[in-house]
Coordinates of C-alpha atoms in Angstrom, one line a residue:
M1 CA -24.7 106.5 51.6
L2 CA -26.1 106.0 55.0
D3 CA -22.8 107.8 57.9
E4 CA -21.0 105.2 59.3
D5 CA -22.5 107.1 62.4
M6 CA -25.9 106.5 61.0
T7 CA -25.8 102.9 60.6
P8 CA -26.6 101.1 64.9
D9 CA -23.5 98.7 67.0
L10 CA -25.1 95.3 66.5
T11 CA -24.4 94.0 70.3
P12 CA -22.9 90.8 70.3
E13 CA -26.4 88.4 71.2
Q14 CA -27.6 90.9 68.1
L15 CA -24.9 89.6 65.8
R16 CA -25.3 86.1 67.1
A17 CA -29.3 86.5 66.7
A18 CA -28.6 88.2 63.1
L19 CA -26.1 84.5 62.1
A20 CA -28.9 82.5 63.7
A21 CA -31.4 84.3 61.5
S22 CA -29.1 83.5 57.9
Q23 CA -28.0 80.5 58.8
Q24 CA -31.4 79.5 58.9
Q25 CA -33.1 80.8 56.4
V26 CA -30.4 78.9 54.1
A27 CA -31.3 75.7 55.3
D28 CA -34.6 76.7 54.8
M29 CA -33.9 77.6 50.9
A30 CA -32.7 74.6 51.1
A31 CA -35.0 72.5 52.8
A32 CA -37.4 74.3 50.4
Q33 CA -34.8 72.8 47.4
E34 CA -34.9 69.2 48.5
E35 CA -39.0 69.2 48.3
F36 CA -38.8 70.9 45.6
L37 CA -36.8 67.9 43.0
R38 CA -38.8 65.3 45.0
V39 CA -42.1 66.3 44.4
V40 CA -40.7 67.2 40.2
S41 CA -39.4 63.7 40.4
H42 CA -41.5 62.1 41.7
D43 CA -44.9 64.1 40.3
L44 CA -43.5 63.8 36.3
R45 CA -43.6 59.8 36.6
A46 CA -47.4 59.7 36.0
P47 CA -47.3 61.2 32.8
L48 CA -44.0 59.2 32.4
R49 CA -45.6 56.2 32.4
H50 CA -48.2 57.1 29.7
I51 CA -45.5 57.7 27.2
T52 CA -44.1 54.2 28.1
S53 CA -47.6 53.1 27.8
Y54 CA -48.9 54.4 25.2
G55 CA -45.5 53.2 22.9
K56 CA -46.3 49.8 23.4
L57 CA -50.2 50.7 22.6
V58 CA -48.8 52.2 19.2
R59 CA -46.4 50.0 18.3
E60 CA -49.1 47.1 18.7
V61 CA -50.8 48.4 16.4
L62 CA -48.3 49.0 13.9
G63 CA -47.4 45.3 14.2
D64 CA -51.5 44.2 13.4
L65 CA -51.4 46.3 10.4
P66 CA -50.7 44.3 7.0
A67 CA -47.1 43.4 6.1
D68 CA -46.9 44.6 2.8
V69 CA -47.9 48.3 4.6
L70 CA -45.9 47.5 7.1
Q71 CA -43.1 47.8 5.1
S72 CA -44.1 51.3 3.8
P73 CA -41.5 54.1 4.3
A74 CA -44.5 55.8 5.9
L75 CA -44.8 53.4 8.6
Q76 CA -41.2 52.2 9.0
E77 CA -40.6 55.8 9.6
A78 CA -43.3 55.8 12.3
Q79 CA -41.6 53.2 13.8
E80 CA -39.1 54.8 13.6
F81 CA -40.5 57.9 15.6
V82 CA -41.9 55.9 18.1
S83 CA -38.4 54.1 19.1
T84 CA -37.0 57.2 20.2
M85 CA -39.8 58.6 21.8
E86 CA -39.1 55.0 24.5
Q87 CA -35.4 55.9 24.1
S88 CA -36.5 59.4 25.3
A89 CA -39.4 58.2 28.1
R90 CA -36.1 55.9 29.6
R91 CA -33.8 58.4 29.4
M92 CA -36.1 61.0 31.3
A93 CA -36.8 57.7 33.9
L94 CA -33.2 58.2 34.6
M95 CA -32.7 61.5 34.7
L96 CA -35.9 61.2 37.3
D97 CA -33.7 58.9 39.3
G98 CA -30.9 60.9 39.5
L99 CA -32.6 64.3 41.3
L100 CA -34.4 61.3 43.5
A101 CA -31.4 60.3 44.6
L102 CA -30.1 63.4 45.3
S103 CA -33.0 64.3 47.0
R104 CA -33.0 62.1 49.1
V105 CA -28.8 62.5 49.7
G106 CA -29.7 66.1 50.5
R107 CA -32.5 64.5 53.3
A108 CA -31.1 61.9 54.5
P109 CA -30.0 62.4 58.3
L110 CA -25.9 62.0 58.9
H111 CA -25.0 59.0 61.1
L112 CA -21.1 59.0 61.5
Q113 CA -19.2 56.7 62.7
P114 CA -15.2 55.6 61.7
V115 CA -15.3 53.7 58.6
A116 CA -12.3 51.8 57.3
L117 CA -12.0 52.5 53.8
S118 CA -10.7 49.2 53.0
A119 CA -13.1 47.5 53.4
A120 CA -15.8 50.3 52.4
V121 CA -14.3 50.0 49.1
G122 CA -14.2 46.1 49.1
K123 CA -17.9 46.3 50.2
A124 CA -19.0 48.8 46.8
R125 CA -16.8 46.7 44.6
A126 CA -18.9 43.4 45.2
A127 CA -21.9 45.8 44.2
L128 CA -20.9 46.2 40.8
P129 CA -21.6 43.8 38.6
T130 CA -18.3 44.0 35.9
A131 CA -15.9 44.6 38.6
E132 CA -14.0 41.4 38.0
A133 CA -13.9 42.8 34.1
A134 CA -11.1 45.2 35.3
Q135 CA -7.7 44.9 37.8
W136 CA -7.6 46.2 40.6
S137 CA -4.6 47.7 43.0
V138 CA -6.3 49.0 46.3
A139 CA -3.2 50.2 48.8
A140 CA -3.1 48.7 52.0
D141 CA -2.8 52.4 54.0
L142 CA -5.8 54.4 52.8
P143 CA -7.8 55.5 56.2
T144 CA -10.8 55.2 58.5
L145 CA -12.9 57.9 58.0
Q146 CA -15.8 59.1 60.5
A147 CA -18.7 58.9 57.8
D148 CA -21.8 57.9 57.2
P149 CA -21.9 54.2 55.5
A150 CA -24.6 54.0 53.8
L151 CA -23.5 57.5 52.2
L152 CA -19.5 57.0 51.8
H153 CA -20.9 53.3 50.2
E154 CA -23.5 54.8 47.5
L155 CA -19.9 57.9 46.3
L156 CA -18.2 54.9 46.3
V157 CA -20.2 52.4 44.5
Q158 CA -20.7 55.8 42.1
V159 CA -17.4 57.0 41.5
L160 CA -16.2 52.9 41.4
G161 CA -18.7 52.3 39.3
N162 CA -17.9 55.7 36.9
A163 CA -14.1 54.2 36.4
L164 CA -15.8 50.7 35.4
K165 CA -17.7 52.1 32.7
F166 CA -15.4 54.6 31.2
S167 CA -12.2 51.7 31.3
Q168 CA -14.0 48.9 29.9
H169 CA -13.0 49.6 26.1
Q170 CA -9.7 49.2 27.5
P171 CA -7.2 46.3 26.2
A172 CA -6.9 45.3 29.9
P173 CA -8.7 48.2 32.3
S174 CA -7.4 48.9 35.6
I175 CA -8.3 50.6 38.6
A176 CA -6.0 51.9 41.7
V177 CA -7.4 53.0 44.8
R178 CA -5.0 54.9 47.0
T179 CA -4.0 57.2 48.9
V180 CA -2.9 60.0 48.3
P181 CA -0.9 63.5 50.6
A182 CA -3.6 66.0 51.8
E183 CA -3.3 69.2 49.5
R184 CA -5.1 71.2 53.0
G185 CA -2.6 70.0 55.4
A186 CA -3.0 68.9 59.0
G187 CA -6.5 67.9 59.9
W188 CA -7.4 66.5 57.0
V189 CA -6.9 62.7 54.7
A190 CA -7.1 62.3 51.1
W191 CA -7.8 59.2 48.9
E192 CA -7.7 59.1 45.0
V193 CA -9.7 56.2 42.6
Q194 CA -7.7 56.8 39.2
D195 CA -8.4 53.9 35.1
N196 CA -6.7 54.2 32.9
G197 CA -9.6 54.3 30.4
A198 CA -11.4 57.8 27.8
G199 CA -11.0 59.9 29.9
F200 CA -12.2 63.7 29.0
N201 CA -10.8 67.2 27.9
P202 CA -9.8 68.8 30.9
E203 CA -11.5 72.1 29.2
R204 CA -14.7 70.7 30.8
A205 CA -13.8 69.7 33.5
A206 CA -15.9 73.2 35.2
G207 CA -19.4 71.1 34.4
L208 CA -18.2 67.4 36.0
F209 CA -19.8 67.4 39.0
G210 CA -23.2 69.5 37.8
I211 CA -26.1 67.8 37.8
F212 CA -26.7 65.6 34.1
Q213 CA -23.2 67.1 32.8
R214 CA -21.9 64.3 30.2
L215 CA -18.4 65.2 28.7
H216 CA -19.4 61.6 26.3
R217 CA -22.0 61.0 23.5
E218 CA -24.6 58.0 24.4
T219 CA -23.6 56.4 21.8
E220 CA -19.7 55.9 23.9
F221 CA -21.1 55.5 27.6
D222 CA -24.1 54.8 29.1
G223 CA -26.3 57.4 32.2
V224 CA -27.3 60.9 32.5
G225 CA -24.9 62.2 34.2
A226 CA -26.5 62.6 37.8
G227 CA -23.5 59.7 39.3
L228 CA -21.5 62.8 40.5
A229 CA -23.5 65.2 41.7
V230 CA -24.7 62.7 44.4
C231 CA -21.1 61.8 44.5
R232 CA -20.3 65.6 45.3
A233 CA -23.3 66.6 47.7
I234 CA -21.6 63.1 49.6
A235 CA -19.3 64.3 49.9
E236 CA -19.9 68.5 50.6
R237 CA -22.3 67.1 54.3
H238 CA -19.7 65.0 55.1
G239 CA -17.2 68.6 55.2
A240 CA -15.3 66.5 51.8
H241 CA -14.7 67.8 48.3
I242 CA -14.2 66.1 45.4
T243 CA -13.1 67.1 42.4
A244 CA -11.3 64.7 38.7
T245 CA -8.9 65.5 36.6
A246 CA -8.3 64.0 33.3
A247 CA -7.5 64.0 29.4
V248 CA -8.5 62.1 26.4
G249 CA -7.3 58.7 26.3
Q250 CA -5.3 58.9 29.2
G251 CA -8.2 57.8 31.9
C252 CA -9.7 59.6 34.9
T253 CA -8.9 60.6 38.0
V254 CA -10.8 61.7 40.5
R255 CA -9.5 62.8 44.0
V256 CA -11.6 63.1 48.0
E257 CA -10.0 65.5 50.8
W258 CA -11.7 64.1 53.7
P259 CA -11.7 65.8 57.1
A260 CA -9.5 63.9 59.9
A261 CA -10.9 61.4 61.9
A262 CA -10.4 62.4 65.8
D263 CA -8.0 59.9 67.6

């Protein structure tokens, strides 16, 4: 252990330089991570296309065989293998799309401006093809946010789309968007999206916003678990916080706390 007297005192200028160097190092690491995501998600598409294409070719070859051969157990099993391969290829393509979306969010320039959340919610609803399948309750007092309109739209499409997806099996799907008190106090506004859908086990909520994290089986709900990771990245770029609470069979509530727009 070094004696304190052996550690030179840093001047304010040296401290600022050290802080700037540290911040630059963090920025460089983030840029390298974003570039890695972009390259991986782009370069993996070529072999994935080969898998998809050759799966179709195998089906064509099998289709040319005599009918009695096609009905044999060995050929039936081979067709099941091809189906599994094609399904996995489609899933991998969706995962690559998720990586690209995450990379794009991290690299996109922020164009901050006042955005009326009520109007943004309406625009996001209009982008969802199954929006009319649910009963909506959108509060009239939603705040105005200082946000990038395009990124906020992507966040809302993901959150509202999830609410629709996970409530689709309910007899009367319902989704509420409302203003709530900000837990972080002055300088923040908060709002939440609540659905009456499938919910999830709260004990598994810790990884909910991680990439490719799923809390339901694919046979129940589609998707690869990338949407909420994108939402978290968008929120963090705005200095905001996004969380979710739920219980099995009792719906889910996504809460967003956002820095208040300057008057």
